[in-house]
XYZ file of C-alpha atoms in Angstrom:
591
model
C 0.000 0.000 0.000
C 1.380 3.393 -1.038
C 2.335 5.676 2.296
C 0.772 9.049 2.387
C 1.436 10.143 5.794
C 4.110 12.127 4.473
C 2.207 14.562 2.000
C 0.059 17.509 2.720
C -3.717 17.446 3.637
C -2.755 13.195 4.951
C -4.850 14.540 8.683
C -7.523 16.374 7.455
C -7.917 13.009 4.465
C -7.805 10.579 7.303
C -10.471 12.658 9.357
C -13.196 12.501 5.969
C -12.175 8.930 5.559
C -13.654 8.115 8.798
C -16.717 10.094 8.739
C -17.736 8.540 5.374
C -16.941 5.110 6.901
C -19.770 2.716 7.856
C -19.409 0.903 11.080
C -20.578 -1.922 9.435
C -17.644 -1.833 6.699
C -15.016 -0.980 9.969
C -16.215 -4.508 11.560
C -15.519 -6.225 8.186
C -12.650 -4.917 7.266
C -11.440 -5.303 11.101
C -12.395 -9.385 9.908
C -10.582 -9.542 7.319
C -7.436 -7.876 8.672
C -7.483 -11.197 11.206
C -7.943 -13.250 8.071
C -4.610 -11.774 6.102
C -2.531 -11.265 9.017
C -2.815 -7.153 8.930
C -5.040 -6.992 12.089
C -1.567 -5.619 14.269
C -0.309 -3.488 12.098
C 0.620 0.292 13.408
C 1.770 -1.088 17.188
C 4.656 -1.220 18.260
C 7.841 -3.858 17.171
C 8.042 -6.987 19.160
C 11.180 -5.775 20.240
C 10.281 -2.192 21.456
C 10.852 -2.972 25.193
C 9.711 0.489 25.948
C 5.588 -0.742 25.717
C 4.289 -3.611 27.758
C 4.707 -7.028 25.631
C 1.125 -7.117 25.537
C 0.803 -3.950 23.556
C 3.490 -4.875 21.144
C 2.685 -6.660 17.553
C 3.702 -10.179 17.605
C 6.620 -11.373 15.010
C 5.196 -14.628 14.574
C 1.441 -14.407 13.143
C 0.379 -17.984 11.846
C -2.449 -17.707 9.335
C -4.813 -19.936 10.939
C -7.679 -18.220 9.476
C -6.444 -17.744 5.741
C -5.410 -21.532 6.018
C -9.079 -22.611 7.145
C -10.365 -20.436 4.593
C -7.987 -22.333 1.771
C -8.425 -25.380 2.662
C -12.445 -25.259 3.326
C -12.599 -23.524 -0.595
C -9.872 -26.814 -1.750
C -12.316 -29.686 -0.224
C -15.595 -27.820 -1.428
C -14.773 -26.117 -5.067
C -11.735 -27.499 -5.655
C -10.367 -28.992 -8.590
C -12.173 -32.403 -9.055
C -14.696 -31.450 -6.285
C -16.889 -29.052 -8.324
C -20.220 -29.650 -8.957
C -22.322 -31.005 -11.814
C -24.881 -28.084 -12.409
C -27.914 -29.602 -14.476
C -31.026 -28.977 -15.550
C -32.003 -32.694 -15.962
C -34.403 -34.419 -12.803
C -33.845 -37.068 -11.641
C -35.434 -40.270 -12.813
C -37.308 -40.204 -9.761
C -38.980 -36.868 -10.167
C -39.397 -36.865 -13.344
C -43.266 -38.247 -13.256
C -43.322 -35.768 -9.881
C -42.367 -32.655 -11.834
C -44.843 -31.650 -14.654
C -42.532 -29.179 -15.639
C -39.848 -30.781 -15.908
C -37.528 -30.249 -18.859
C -37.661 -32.407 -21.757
C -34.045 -34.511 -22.344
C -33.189 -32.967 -25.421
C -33.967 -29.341 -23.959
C -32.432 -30.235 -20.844
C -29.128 -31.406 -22.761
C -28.552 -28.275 -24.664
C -29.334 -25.972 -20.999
C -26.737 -27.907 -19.558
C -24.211 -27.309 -22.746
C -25.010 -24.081 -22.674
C -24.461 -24.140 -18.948
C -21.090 -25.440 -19.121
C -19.984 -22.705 -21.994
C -21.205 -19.804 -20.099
C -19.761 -21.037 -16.913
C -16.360 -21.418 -19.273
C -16.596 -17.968 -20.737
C -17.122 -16.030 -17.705
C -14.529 -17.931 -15.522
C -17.214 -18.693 -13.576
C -14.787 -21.139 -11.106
C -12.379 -18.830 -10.200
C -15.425 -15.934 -9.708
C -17.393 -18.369 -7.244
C -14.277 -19.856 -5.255
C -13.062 -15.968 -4.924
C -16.680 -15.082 -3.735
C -16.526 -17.921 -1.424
C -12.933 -17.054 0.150
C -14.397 -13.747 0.770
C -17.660 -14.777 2.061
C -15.757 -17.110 4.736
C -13.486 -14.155 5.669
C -16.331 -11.318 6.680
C -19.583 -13.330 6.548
C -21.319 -11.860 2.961
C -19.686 -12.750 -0.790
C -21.176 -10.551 -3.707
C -21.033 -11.452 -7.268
C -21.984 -9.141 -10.498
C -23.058 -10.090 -13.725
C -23.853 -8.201 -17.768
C -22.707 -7.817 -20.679
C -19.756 -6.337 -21.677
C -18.128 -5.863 -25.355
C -20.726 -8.779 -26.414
C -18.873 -11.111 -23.914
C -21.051 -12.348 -20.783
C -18.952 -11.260 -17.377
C -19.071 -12.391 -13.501
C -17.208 -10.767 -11.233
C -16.796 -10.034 -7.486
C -16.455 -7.066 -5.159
C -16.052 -6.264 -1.630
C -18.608 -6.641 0.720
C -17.912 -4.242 3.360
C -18.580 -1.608 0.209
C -21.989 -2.649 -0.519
C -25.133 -1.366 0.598
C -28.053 -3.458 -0.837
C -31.590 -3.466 -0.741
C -32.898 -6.901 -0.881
C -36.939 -8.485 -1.053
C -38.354 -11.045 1.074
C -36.139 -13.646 -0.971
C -33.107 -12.324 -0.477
C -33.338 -11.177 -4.006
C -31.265 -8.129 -4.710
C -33.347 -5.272 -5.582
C -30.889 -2.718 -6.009
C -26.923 -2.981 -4.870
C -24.882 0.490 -4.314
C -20.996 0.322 -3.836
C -19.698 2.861 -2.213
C -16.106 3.566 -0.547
C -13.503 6.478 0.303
C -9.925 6.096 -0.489
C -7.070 8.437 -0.811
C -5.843 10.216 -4.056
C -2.492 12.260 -4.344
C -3.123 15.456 -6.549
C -0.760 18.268 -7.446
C -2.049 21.779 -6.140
C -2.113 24.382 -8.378
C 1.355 25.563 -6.555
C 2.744 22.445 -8.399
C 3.375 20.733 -5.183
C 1.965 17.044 -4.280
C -1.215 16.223 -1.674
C -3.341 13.848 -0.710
C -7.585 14.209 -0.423
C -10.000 12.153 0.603
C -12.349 10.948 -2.418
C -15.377 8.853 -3.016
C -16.345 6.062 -5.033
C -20.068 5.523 -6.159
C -21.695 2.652 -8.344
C -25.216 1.939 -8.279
C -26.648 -1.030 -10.052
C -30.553 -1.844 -10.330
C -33.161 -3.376 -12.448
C -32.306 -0.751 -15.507
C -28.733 0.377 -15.204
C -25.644 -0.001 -14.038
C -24.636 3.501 -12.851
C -20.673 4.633 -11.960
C -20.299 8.028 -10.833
C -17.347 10.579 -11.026
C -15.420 10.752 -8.501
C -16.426 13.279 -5.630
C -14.066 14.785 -2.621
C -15.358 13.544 0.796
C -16.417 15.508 3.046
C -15.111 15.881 6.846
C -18.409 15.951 8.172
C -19.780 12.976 6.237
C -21.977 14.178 4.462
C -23.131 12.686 0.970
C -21.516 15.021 -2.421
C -23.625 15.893 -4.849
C -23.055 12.998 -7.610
C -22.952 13.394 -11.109
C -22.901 9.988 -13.330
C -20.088 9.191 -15.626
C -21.357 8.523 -19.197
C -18.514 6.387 -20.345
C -18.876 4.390 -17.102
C -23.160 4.302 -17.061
C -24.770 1.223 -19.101
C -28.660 1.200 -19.624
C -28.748 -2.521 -19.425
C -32.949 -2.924 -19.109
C -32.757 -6.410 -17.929
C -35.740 -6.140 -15.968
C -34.310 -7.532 -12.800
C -30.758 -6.264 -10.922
C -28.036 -8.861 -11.807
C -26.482 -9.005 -8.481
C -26.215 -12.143 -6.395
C -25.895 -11.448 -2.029
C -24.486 -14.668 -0.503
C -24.282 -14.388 3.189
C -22.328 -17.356 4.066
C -23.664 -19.656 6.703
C -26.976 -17.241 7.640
C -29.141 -18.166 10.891
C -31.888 -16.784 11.950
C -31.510 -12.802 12.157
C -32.916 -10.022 12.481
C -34.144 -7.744 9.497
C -31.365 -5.342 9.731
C -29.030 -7.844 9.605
C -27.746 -8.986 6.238
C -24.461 -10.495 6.358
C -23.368 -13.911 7.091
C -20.644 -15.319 10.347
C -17.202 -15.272 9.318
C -15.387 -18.278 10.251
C -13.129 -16.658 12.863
C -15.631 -13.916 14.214
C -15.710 -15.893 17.684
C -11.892 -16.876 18.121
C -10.341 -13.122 17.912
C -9.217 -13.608 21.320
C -7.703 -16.878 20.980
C -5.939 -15.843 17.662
C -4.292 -13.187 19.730
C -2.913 -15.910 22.344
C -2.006 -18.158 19.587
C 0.887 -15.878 17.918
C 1.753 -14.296 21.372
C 2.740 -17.667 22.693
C 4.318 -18.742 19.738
C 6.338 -15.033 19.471
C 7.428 -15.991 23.017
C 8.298 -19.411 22.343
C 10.323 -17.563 18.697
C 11.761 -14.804 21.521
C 12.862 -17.492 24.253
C 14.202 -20.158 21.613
C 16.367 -16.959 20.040
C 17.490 -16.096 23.651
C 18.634 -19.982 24.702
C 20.617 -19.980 21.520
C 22.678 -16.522 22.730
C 22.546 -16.216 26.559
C 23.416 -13.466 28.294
C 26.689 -12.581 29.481
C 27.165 -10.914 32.761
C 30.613 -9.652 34.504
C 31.512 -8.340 37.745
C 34.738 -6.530 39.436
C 35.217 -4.509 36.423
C 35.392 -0.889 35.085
C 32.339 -0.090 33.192
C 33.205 0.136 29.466
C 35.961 -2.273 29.553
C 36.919 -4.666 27.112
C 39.008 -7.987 28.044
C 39.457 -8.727 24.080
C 40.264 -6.857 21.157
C 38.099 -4.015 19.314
C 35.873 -5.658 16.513
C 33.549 -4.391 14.308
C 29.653 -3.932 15.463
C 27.911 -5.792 12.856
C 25.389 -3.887 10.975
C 22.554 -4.731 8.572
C 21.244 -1.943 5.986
C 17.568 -0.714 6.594
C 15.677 0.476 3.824
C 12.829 2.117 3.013
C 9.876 -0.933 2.311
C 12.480 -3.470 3.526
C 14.288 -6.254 1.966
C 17.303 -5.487 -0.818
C 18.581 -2.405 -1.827
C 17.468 -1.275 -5.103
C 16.854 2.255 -6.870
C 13.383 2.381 -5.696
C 13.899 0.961 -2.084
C 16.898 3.146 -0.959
C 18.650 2.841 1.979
C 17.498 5.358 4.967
C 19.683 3.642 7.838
C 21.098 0.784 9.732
C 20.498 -1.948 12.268
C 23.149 -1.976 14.841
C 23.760 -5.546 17.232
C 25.416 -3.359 19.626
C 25.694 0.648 20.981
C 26.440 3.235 18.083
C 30.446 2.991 17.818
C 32.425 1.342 15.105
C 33.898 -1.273 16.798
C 33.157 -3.713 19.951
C 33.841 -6.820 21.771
C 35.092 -9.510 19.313
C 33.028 -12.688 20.287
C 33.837 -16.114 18.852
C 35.348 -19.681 19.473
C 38.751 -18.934 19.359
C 38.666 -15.466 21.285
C 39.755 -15.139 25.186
C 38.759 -12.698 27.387
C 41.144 -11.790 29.927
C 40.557 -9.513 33.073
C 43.725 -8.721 35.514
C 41.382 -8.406 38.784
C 41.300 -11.875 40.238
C 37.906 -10.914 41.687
C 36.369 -10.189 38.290
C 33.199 -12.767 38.274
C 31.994 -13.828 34.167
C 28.626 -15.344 34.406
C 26.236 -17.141 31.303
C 22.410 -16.702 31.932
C 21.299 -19.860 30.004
C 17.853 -21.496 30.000
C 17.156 -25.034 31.381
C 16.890 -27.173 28.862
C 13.076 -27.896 28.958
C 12.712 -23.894 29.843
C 10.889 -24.056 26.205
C 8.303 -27.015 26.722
C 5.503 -24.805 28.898
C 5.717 -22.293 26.036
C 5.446 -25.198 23.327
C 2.772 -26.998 24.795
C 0.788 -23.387 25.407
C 1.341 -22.151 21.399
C 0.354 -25.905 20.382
C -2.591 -26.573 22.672
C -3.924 -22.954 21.303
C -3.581 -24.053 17.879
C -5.259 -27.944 18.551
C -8.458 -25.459 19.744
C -8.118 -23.300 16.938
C -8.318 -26.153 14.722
C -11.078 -27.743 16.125
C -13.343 -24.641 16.244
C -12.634 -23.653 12.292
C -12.997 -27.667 12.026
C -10.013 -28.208 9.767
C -7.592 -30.850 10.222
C -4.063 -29.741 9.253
C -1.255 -32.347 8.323
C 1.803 -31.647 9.797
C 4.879 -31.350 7.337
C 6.371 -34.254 9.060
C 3.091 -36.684 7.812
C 3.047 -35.180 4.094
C 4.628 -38.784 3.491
C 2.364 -40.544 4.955
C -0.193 -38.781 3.012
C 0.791 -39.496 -0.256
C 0.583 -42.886 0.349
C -2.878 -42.818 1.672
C -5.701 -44.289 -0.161
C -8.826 -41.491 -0.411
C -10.738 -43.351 2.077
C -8.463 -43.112 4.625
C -7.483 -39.254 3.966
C -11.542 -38.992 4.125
C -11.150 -40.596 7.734
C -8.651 -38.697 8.664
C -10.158 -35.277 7.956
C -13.624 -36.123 8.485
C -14.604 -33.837 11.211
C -13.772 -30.912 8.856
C -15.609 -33.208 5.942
C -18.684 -33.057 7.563
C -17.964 -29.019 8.323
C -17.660 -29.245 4.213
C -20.719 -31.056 3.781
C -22.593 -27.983 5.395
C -20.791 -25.827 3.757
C -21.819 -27.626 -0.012
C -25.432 -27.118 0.832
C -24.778 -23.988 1.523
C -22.626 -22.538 -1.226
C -24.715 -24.777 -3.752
C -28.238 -23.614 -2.764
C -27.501 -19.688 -2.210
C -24.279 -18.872 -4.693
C -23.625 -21.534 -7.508
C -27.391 -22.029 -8.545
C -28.875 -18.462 -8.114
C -25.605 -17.825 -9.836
C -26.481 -19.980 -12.741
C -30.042 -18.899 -13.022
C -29.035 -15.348 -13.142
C -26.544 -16.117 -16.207
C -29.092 -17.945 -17.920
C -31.298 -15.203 -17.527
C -29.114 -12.264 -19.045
C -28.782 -15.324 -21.728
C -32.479 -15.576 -22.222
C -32.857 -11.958 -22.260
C -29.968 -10.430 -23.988
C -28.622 -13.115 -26.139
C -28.413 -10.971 -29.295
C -25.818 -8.677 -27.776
C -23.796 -11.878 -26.767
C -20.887 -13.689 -28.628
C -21.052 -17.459 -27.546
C -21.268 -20.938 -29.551
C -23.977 -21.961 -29.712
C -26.163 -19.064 -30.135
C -28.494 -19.718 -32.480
C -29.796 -22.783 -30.623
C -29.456 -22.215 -27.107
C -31.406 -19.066 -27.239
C -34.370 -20.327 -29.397
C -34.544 -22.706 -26.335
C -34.167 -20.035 -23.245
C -36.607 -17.698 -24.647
C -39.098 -20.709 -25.223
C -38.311 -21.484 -21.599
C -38.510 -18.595 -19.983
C -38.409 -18.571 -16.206
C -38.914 -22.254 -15.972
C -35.413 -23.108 -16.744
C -34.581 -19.992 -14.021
C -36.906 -20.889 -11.068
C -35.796 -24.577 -9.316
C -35.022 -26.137 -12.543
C -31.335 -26.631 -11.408
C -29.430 -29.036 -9.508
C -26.291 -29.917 -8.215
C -24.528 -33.292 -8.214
C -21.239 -33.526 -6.264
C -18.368 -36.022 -6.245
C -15.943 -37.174 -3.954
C -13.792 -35.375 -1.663
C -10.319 -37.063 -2.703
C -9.281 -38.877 -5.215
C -9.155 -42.876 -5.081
C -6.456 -44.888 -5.972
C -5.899 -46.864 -8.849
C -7.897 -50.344 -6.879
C -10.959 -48.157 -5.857
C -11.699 -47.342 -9.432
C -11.060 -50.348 -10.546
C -13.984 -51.388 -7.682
C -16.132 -48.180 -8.652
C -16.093 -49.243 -12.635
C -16.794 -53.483 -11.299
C -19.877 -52.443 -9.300
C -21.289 -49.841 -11.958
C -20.860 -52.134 -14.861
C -22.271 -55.384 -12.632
C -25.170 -53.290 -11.522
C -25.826 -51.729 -15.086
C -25.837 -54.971 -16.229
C -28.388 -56.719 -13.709
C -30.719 -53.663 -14.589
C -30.659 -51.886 -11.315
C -29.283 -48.802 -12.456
C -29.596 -47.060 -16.053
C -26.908 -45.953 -18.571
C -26.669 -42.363 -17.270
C -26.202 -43.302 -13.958
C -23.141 -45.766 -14.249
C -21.646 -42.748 -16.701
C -22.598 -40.475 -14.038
C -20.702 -42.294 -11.278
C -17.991 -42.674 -13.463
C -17.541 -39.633 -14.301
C -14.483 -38.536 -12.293
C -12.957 -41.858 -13.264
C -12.748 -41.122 -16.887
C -12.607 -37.205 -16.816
C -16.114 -36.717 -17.853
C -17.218 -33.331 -17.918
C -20.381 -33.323 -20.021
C -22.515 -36.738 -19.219
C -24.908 -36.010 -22.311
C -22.067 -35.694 -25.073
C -20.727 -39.114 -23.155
C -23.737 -40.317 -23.706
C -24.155 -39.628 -27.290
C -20.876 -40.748 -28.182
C -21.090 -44.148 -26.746
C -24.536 -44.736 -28.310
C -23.164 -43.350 -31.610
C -19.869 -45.901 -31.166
C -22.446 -48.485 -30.103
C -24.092 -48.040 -33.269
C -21.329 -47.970 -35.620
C -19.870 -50.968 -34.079
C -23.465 -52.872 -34.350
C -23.666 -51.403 -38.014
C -20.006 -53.061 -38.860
C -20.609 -56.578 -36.894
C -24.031 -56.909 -38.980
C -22.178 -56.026 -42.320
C -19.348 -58.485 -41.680
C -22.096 -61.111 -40.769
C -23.909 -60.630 -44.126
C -20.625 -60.812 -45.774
C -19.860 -64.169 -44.363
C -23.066 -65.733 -44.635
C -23.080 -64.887 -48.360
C -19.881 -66.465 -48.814
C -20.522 -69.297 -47.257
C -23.724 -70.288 -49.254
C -22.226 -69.218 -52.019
C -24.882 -66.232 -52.602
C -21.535 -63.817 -52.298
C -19.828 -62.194 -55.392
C -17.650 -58.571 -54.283
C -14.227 -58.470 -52.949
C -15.602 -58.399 -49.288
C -16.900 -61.749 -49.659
C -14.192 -62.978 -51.278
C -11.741 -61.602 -48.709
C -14.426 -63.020 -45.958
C -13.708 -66.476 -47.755
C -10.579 -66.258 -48.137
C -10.342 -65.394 -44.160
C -12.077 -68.502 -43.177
C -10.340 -71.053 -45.380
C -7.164 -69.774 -44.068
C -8.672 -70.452 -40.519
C -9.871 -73.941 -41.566
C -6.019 -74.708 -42.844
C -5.231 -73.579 -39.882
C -7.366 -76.274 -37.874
C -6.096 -78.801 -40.053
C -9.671 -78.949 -42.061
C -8.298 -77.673 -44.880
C -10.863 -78.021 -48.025
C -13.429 -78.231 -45.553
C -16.766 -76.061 -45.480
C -16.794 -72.762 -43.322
C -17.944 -73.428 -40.132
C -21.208 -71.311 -38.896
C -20.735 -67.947 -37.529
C -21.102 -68.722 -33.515
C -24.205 -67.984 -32.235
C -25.236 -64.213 -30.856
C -25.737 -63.595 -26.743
C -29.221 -62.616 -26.364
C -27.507 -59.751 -24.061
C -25.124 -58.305 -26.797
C -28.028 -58.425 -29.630
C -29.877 -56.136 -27.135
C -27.418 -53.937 -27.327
């Protein structure tokens, strides 16, 4: 982040930032500071003995919470864990729903489905939206048109103001937030201001203002729209989807979701103080502390050495042409030289009564601290319900079939398996719909493949394929190994065969097996194989029954012949009429 504090107007700035702050967006940002690791920046070092330790910022800050967060979005969107979004029932509900799509609609919604999910990144949007949701209780996602190309995106929470219906429907979304911009005054020199940034979106437009300076007292500018920023979209509804993550029962003012960490601020705190102390105490058993007595103050028993020094620059790390050097670290008092310390160094004092003692730690001086920053992080875990391998069992690990890595972690897989229902029901599938939608309703503006059937389709539709038409179907959580899909494929083929489950469904369950991503076209392909290889069995069997009686006269018979007098040599029954073709299972004729 770019430091102002050292330009003109950076007070009076930070005053109208304030006042044009909601308290709402200072608790979320205040969550997601915990979640990054920001939340102690601006106290004091570690080492700045001149504050109480308790006031100090830690130098150890493990990212508990961004490492729930990651791991929660890895198990529930991750790659081989997202979700089949159809539009085709079940086979159960199918003589429940009267509405119900038709297959060969339903198999070009879910094409289309799959390209608009593939156009607008639509993955990477939703797991983004669902990191952020996780972090400060509320994801938002946005949706249009934009250069003929269909768009999702995300944006802040803490900026948004919406106004939602009884559905939790977004009626109307405003984004609003101050920041700071540096300006040159008309003196030519460099300042900072306070400004304002305004969006509104709603069922006709999608409005961006121009930027207006903030005002110390808080009170709203008077806002003009920008016309190169200002589309007149006239969808009808406001293409804005709220997901507050993990809801309960509220009350109506309330429209965000519970962050993950919300309740464990307090232990987060203990969790990198104790493990800062345990960082301070290890670095202090490693150099103990000399001490002497019945000597001059100032003197040195060895000879003069150089204080070691380290550069300090201005954002830290290397030296470079924009990250000058502004000073120095010093191990010792501001002089050039010092004690020289070291292996092969003696100290010698001429007073006999001169007394050299080493301050070391016991040896298990470091256990009470280790057993305090791991027990904290044990509770931590178990609250956020995520089960973290330790470096040391990454071995073990790999080795581990998917069943027993789903045993392992399955405290936080059944955490997950809330969170699916979740995620599925109120982001992925009101998601969906909405892109449909903008589909059904401004396809002509829209550059996709496909166009010219999938919108026939949608606008025949209309809000059926947009109102609980959609479903998810999820896979597993890891991957098996090599034996369990050899057992998965066994059991689907044995149970596709004795008629208790159809094609789809064996294709379906095998779909992570064989890197299926669109069932239908699987389907079509292995009915259209099927076919050919039916149509080429039933030509070569009319080829070699001709032959055989003698009805045959092309080159295929001939060859077919040919084929099965070379087989009869073969067998010794040279001369010998063809044997019949063998007879046809009943099974494989059916198919």
């Amino acid at each position: 982040m770019i430091d102002h504090s050292k330009l003109e107007g950076y007070s009076e700035a930070q005053i109208a930032i304030a006042e044009n702050t909601t308290p709402r967006a200072l608790y979320m940002a205040q969550l997601e500071a915990w979640a990054d690791g920001s939340q102690y920046d601006g106290r004091p070092s570690w080492w700045d003995t001149s504050v109480p330790l308790w006031d100090r910022a830690p130098c150890v800050v493990y990212p508990v919470v961004q490492t729930s967060v990651a791991s929660n979005t890895d198990l529930v969107l991750g790659e081989g864990r997202w979700p089949l979004v159809t539009s085709s029932p079940d086979e159960d509900d199918t003589d429940f729903d009267d509405d119900a799509l038709d297959e060969e609609s339903s198999k070009l919604v879910d094409r289309t489905i799959a390209e608009v999910h593939r156009v607008t990144r639509f993955r990477v949007v939703t797991k983004q939206c669902f990191r952020s949701a996780q972090t400060c209780g509320t994801g938002v996602m946005l949706f249009g048109v934009r250069d003929g190309r269909v768009f999702a995106e995300t944006t802040k929470a803490r900026w948004c103001e919406p106004e939602l219906d009884s559905h939790g429907r977004v009626l109307r979304l405003v984004i609003q937030y101050p920041y700071m911009e540096c300006y040159r005054r008309n003196d030519g020199k460099r300042a900072v201001r306070a400004m304002l940034y305004r969006r509104v979106i709603d069922d006709v437009s999608d409005t961006t203002m121009l930027p207006a300076v903030a005002r110390a007292d808080g009170h709203e500018p008077k806002w003009t729209p920008d016309p190169k920023l200002t589309v007149q979209h006239g969808l009808g509804f406001c293409p804005v989807v709220w997901y507050a993550f993990d809801a309960e029962i509220s009350t109506v003012e309330e429209i965000d979701g519970h962050a993950v960490h919300a309740l464990i601020l307090d232990e987060i705190r203990a969790h990198d103080f104790a493990n800062s102390m345990h960082h301070r105490a290890a670095l202090y058993a490693g150099d103990p502390q000399w001490t002497e007595t019945g000597v001059d103050l100032g003197s040195n028993p060895s000879s003069t050495g150089k204080v070691t020094e380290f550069p300090a620059t201005l954002h830290g790390g290397g030296e470079s042409g924009a990250n000058p050097r502004v000073g120095v670290y010093r191990t010792g008092p501001a002089r050039s030289t010092g004690r020289r310390k070291g292996s092969g160094e003696v100290w010698q004092y001429e007073n006999d009564k001169t007394k050299v003692e080493l301050h070391a730690l016991p040896g298990d001086a470091l256990k009470a601290l280790e057993d305090n920053a791991h027990g904290l992080r044990m509770m931590l875990c178990h609250v956020l319900a995520v089960v973290d391998l330790d470096p040391e069992n990454i071995k073990f690990a790999a080795t581990t079939s998917g069943k027993a890595l789903e045993a392992i972690k399955q405290r936080q897989i059944d955490r997950c398996d809330t969170y699916r229902d979740d995620v599925g029901d109120k982001l992925i599938i009101p998601a969906t719909e909405m892109l449909l939608r903008i589909l059904a309703t401004r396809g002509e503006q829209v550059c996709m493949r496909g166009k010219s059937k999938w919108l026939a389709v949608l606008r025949k539709l209309g809000e059926t394929v947009c109102d609980g038409a959609l479903s998810l179907k999820w896979g597993t959580y890891f991957k098996p190994d090599a034996l369990e899909d050899q057992q998965m494929v066994t059991t689907s083929v044995t149970a596709y065969d004795a008629g208790l489950i159809t094609r789809r469904m064996a294709v379906q369950k095998l779909r992570r097996v064989y890197g299926i991503e669109n069932v239908d076209q699987a389907l079509e392909q292995i009915e259209a194989e099927a076919q050919e290889r039916a149509q080429k069995q039933a030509e070569a069997f009319h080829a070699y029954g001709d032959d055989a009686t003698g009805r045959g006269g092309s080159g295929a018979s001939e060859d077919a012949a040919g084929a099965a007098d070379a087989g009869g040599a073969r067998d010794g029954r040279a001369g010998s009429s063809p044997a019949k073709p063998p007879p046809q299972r009943e099974d494989k004729q059916r198919a």
